[in-house]
PDB file of C-alpha atoms in Angstrom:
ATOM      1  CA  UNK A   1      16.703 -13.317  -4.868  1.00  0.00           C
ATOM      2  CA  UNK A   2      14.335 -12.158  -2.480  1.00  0.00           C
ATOM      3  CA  UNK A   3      10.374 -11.214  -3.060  1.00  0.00           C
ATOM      4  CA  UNK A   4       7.470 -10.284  -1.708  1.00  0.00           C
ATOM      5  CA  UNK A   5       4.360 -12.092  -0.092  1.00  0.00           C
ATOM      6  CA  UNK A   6       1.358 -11.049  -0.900  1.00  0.00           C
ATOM      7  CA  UNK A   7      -0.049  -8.354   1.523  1.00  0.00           C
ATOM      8  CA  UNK A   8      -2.240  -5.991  -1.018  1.00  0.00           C
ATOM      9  CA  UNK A   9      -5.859  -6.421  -1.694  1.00  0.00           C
ATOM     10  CA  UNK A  10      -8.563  -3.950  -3.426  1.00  0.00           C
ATOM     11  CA  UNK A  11      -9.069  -3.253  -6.731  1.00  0.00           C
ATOM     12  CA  UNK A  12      -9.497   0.197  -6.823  1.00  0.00           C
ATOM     13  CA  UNK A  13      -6.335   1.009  -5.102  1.00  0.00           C
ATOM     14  CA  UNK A  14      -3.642   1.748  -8.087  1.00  0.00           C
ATOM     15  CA  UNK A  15       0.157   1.455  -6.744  1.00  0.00           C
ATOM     16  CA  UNK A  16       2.295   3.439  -8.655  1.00  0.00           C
ATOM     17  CA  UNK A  17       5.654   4.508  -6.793  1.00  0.00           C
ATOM     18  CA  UNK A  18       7.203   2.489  -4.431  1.00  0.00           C
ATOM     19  CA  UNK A  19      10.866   2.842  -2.197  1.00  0.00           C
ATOM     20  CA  UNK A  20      12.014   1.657   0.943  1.00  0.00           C
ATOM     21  CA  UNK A  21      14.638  -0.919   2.137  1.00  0.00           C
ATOM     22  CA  UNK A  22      14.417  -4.437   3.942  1.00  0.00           C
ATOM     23  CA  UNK A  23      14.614  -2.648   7.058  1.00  0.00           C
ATOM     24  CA  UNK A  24      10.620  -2.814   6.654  1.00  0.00           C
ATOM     25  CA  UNK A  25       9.759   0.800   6.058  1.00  0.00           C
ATOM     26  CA  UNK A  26       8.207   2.208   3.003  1.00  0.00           C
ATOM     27  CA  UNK A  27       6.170   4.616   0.899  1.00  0.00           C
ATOM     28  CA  UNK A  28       4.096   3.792  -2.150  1.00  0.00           C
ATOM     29  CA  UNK A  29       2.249   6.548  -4.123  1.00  0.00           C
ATOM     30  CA  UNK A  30      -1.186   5.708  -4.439  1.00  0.00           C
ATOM     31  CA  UNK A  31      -4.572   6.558  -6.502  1.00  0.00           C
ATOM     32  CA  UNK A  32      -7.759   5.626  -5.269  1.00  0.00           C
ATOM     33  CA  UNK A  33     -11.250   5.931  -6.572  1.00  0.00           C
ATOM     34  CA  UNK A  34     -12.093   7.702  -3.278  1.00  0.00           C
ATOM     35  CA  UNK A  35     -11.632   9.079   0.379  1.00  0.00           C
ATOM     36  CA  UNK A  36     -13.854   5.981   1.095  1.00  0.00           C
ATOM     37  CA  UNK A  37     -11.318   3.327  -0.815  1.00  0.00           C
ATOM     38  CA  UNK A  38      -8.391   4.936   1.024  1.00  0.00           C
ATOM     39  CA  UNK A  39      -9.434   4.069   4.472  1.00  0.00           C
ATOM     40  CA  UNK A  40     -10.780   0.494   3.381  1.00  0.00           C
ATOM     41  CA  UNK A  41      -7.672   0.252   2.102  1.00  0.00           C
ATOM     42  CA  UNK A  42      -5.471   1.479   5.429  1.00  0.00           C
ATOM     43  CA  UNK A  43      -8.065  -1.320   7.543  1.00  0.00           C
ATOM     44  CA  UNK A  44      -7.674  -3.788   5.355  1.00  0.00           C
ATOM     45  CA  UNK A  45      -3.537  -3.184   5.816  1.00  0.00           C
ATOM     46  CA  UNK A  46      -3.741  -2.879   9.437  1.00  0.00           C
ATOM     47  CA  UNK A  47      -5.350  -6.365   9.745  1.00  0.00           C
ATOM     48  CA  UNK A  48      -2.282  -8.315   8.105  1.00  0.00           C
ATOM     49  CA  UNK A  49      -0.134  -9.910  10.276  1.00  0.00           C
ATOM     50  CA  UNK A  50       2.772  -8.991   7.837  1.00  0.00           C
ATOM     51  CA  UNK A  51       2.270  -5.281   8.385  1.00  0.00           C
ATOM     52  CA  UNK A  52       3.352  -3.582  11.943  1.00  0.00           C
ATOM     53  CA  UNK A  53       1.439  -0.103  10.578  1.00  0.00           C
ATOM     54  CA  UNK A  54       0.011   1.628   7.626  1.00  0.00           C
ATOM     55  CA  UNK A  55      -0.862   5.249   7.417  1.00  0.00           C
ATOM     56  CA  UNK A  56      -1.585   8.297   5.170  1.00  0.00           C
ATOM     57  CA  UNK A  57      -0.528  11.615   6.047  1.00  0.00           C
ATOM     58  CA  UNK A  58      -3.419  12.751   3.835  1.00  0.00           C
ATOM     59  CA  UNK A  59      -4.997  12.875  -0.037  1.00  0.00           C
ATOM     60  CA  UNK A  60      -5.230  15.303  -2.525  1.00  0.00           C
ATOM     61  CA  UNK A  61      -8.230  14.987  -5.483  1.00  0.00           C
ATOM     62  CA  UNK A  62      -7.186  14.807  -8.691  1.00  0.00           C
ATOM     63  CA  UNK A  63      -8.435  14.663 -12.222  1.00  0.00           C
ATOM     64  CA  UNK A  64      -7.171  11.359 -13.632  1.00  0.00           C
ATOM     65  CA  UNK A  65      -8.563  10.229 -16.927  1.00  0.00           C
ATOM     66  CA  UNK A  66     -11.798  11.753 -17.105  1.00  0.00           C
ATOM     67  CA  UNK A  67     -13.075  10.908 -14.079  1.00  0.00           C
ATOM     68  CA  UNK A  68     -11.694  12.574 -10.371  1.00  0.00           C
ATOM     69  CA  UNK A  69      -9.851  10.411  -8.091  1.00  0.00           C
ATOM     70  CA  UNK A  70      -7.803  10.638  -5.381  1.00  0.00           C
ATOM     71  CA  UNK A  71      -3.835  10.254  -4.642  1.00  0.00           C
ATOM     72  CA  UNK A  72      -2.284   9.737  -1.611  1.00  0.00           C
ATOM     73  CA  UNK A  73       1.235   8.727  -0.195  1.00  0.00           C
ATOM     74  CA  UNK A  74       1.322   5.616   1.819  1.00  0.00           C
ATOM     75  CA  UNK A  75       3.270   5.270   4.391  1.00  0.00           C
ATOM     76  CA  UNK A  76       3.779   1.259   5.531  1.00  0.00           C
ATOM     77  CA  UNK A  77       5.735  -1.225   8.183  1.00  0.00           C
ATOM     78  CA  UNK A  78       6.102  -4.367   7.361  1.00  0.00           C
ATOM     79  CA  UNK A  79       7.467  -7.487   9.659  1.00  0.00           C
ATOM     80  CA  UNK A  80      10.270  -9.288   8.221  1.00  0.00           C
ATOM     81  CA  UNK A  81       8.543 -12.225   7.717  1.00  0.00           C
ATOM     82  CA  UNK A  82       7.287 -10.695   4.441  1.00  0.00           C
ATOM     83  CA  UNK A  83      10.027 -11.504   2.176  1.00  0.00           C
ATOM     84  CA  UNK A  84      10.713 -15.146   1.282  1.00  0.00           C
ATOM     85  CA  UNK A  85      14.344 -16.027  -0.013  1.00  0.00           C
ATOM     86  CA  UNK A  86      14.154 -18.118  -3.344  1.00  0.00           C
ATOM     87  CA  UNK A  87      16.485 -20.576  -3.983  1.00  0.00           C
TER      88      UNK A  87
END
């Protein structure tokens, strides 16, 4: 069995979708509370050791129960070192 360590952070980032492979690439679907949250978000990526590069290719505003906020695709590297084999 292999999992994940930790390499997410802020509250007001909702994960929703997620694919990709152990070859380190991946995309997540995202919602954020705002344009704002999305780049704190990206910075806060970039400044793992785990992750090689994180990036949007842009966000769209949504209505999401009553109350706008914002989705957005995510598009992240991650080093290797980021699973952990469990025995």
């Amino acid at each position: 069995i292999i999992q994940f360590k930790p390499i997410f952070g802020l509250w007001d980032v909702y994960f929703m979708n997620f694919g990709g492979d152990i070859s380190g690439d991946y995309f997540l679907n995202a919602n954020a509370r705002d344009y704002k949250t999305i780049a704190q978000q990206i910075i806060s990526l970039r400044k793992n050791k785990l992750v090689i590069d994180a990036k949007t290719k842009g966000a769209n505003l949504a209505e999401g129960k009553g109350r706008e906020i914002v989705s957005f695709n995510l598009d992240l590297t991650v080093d290797h070192k980021v699973f952990t084999e469990i025995e």
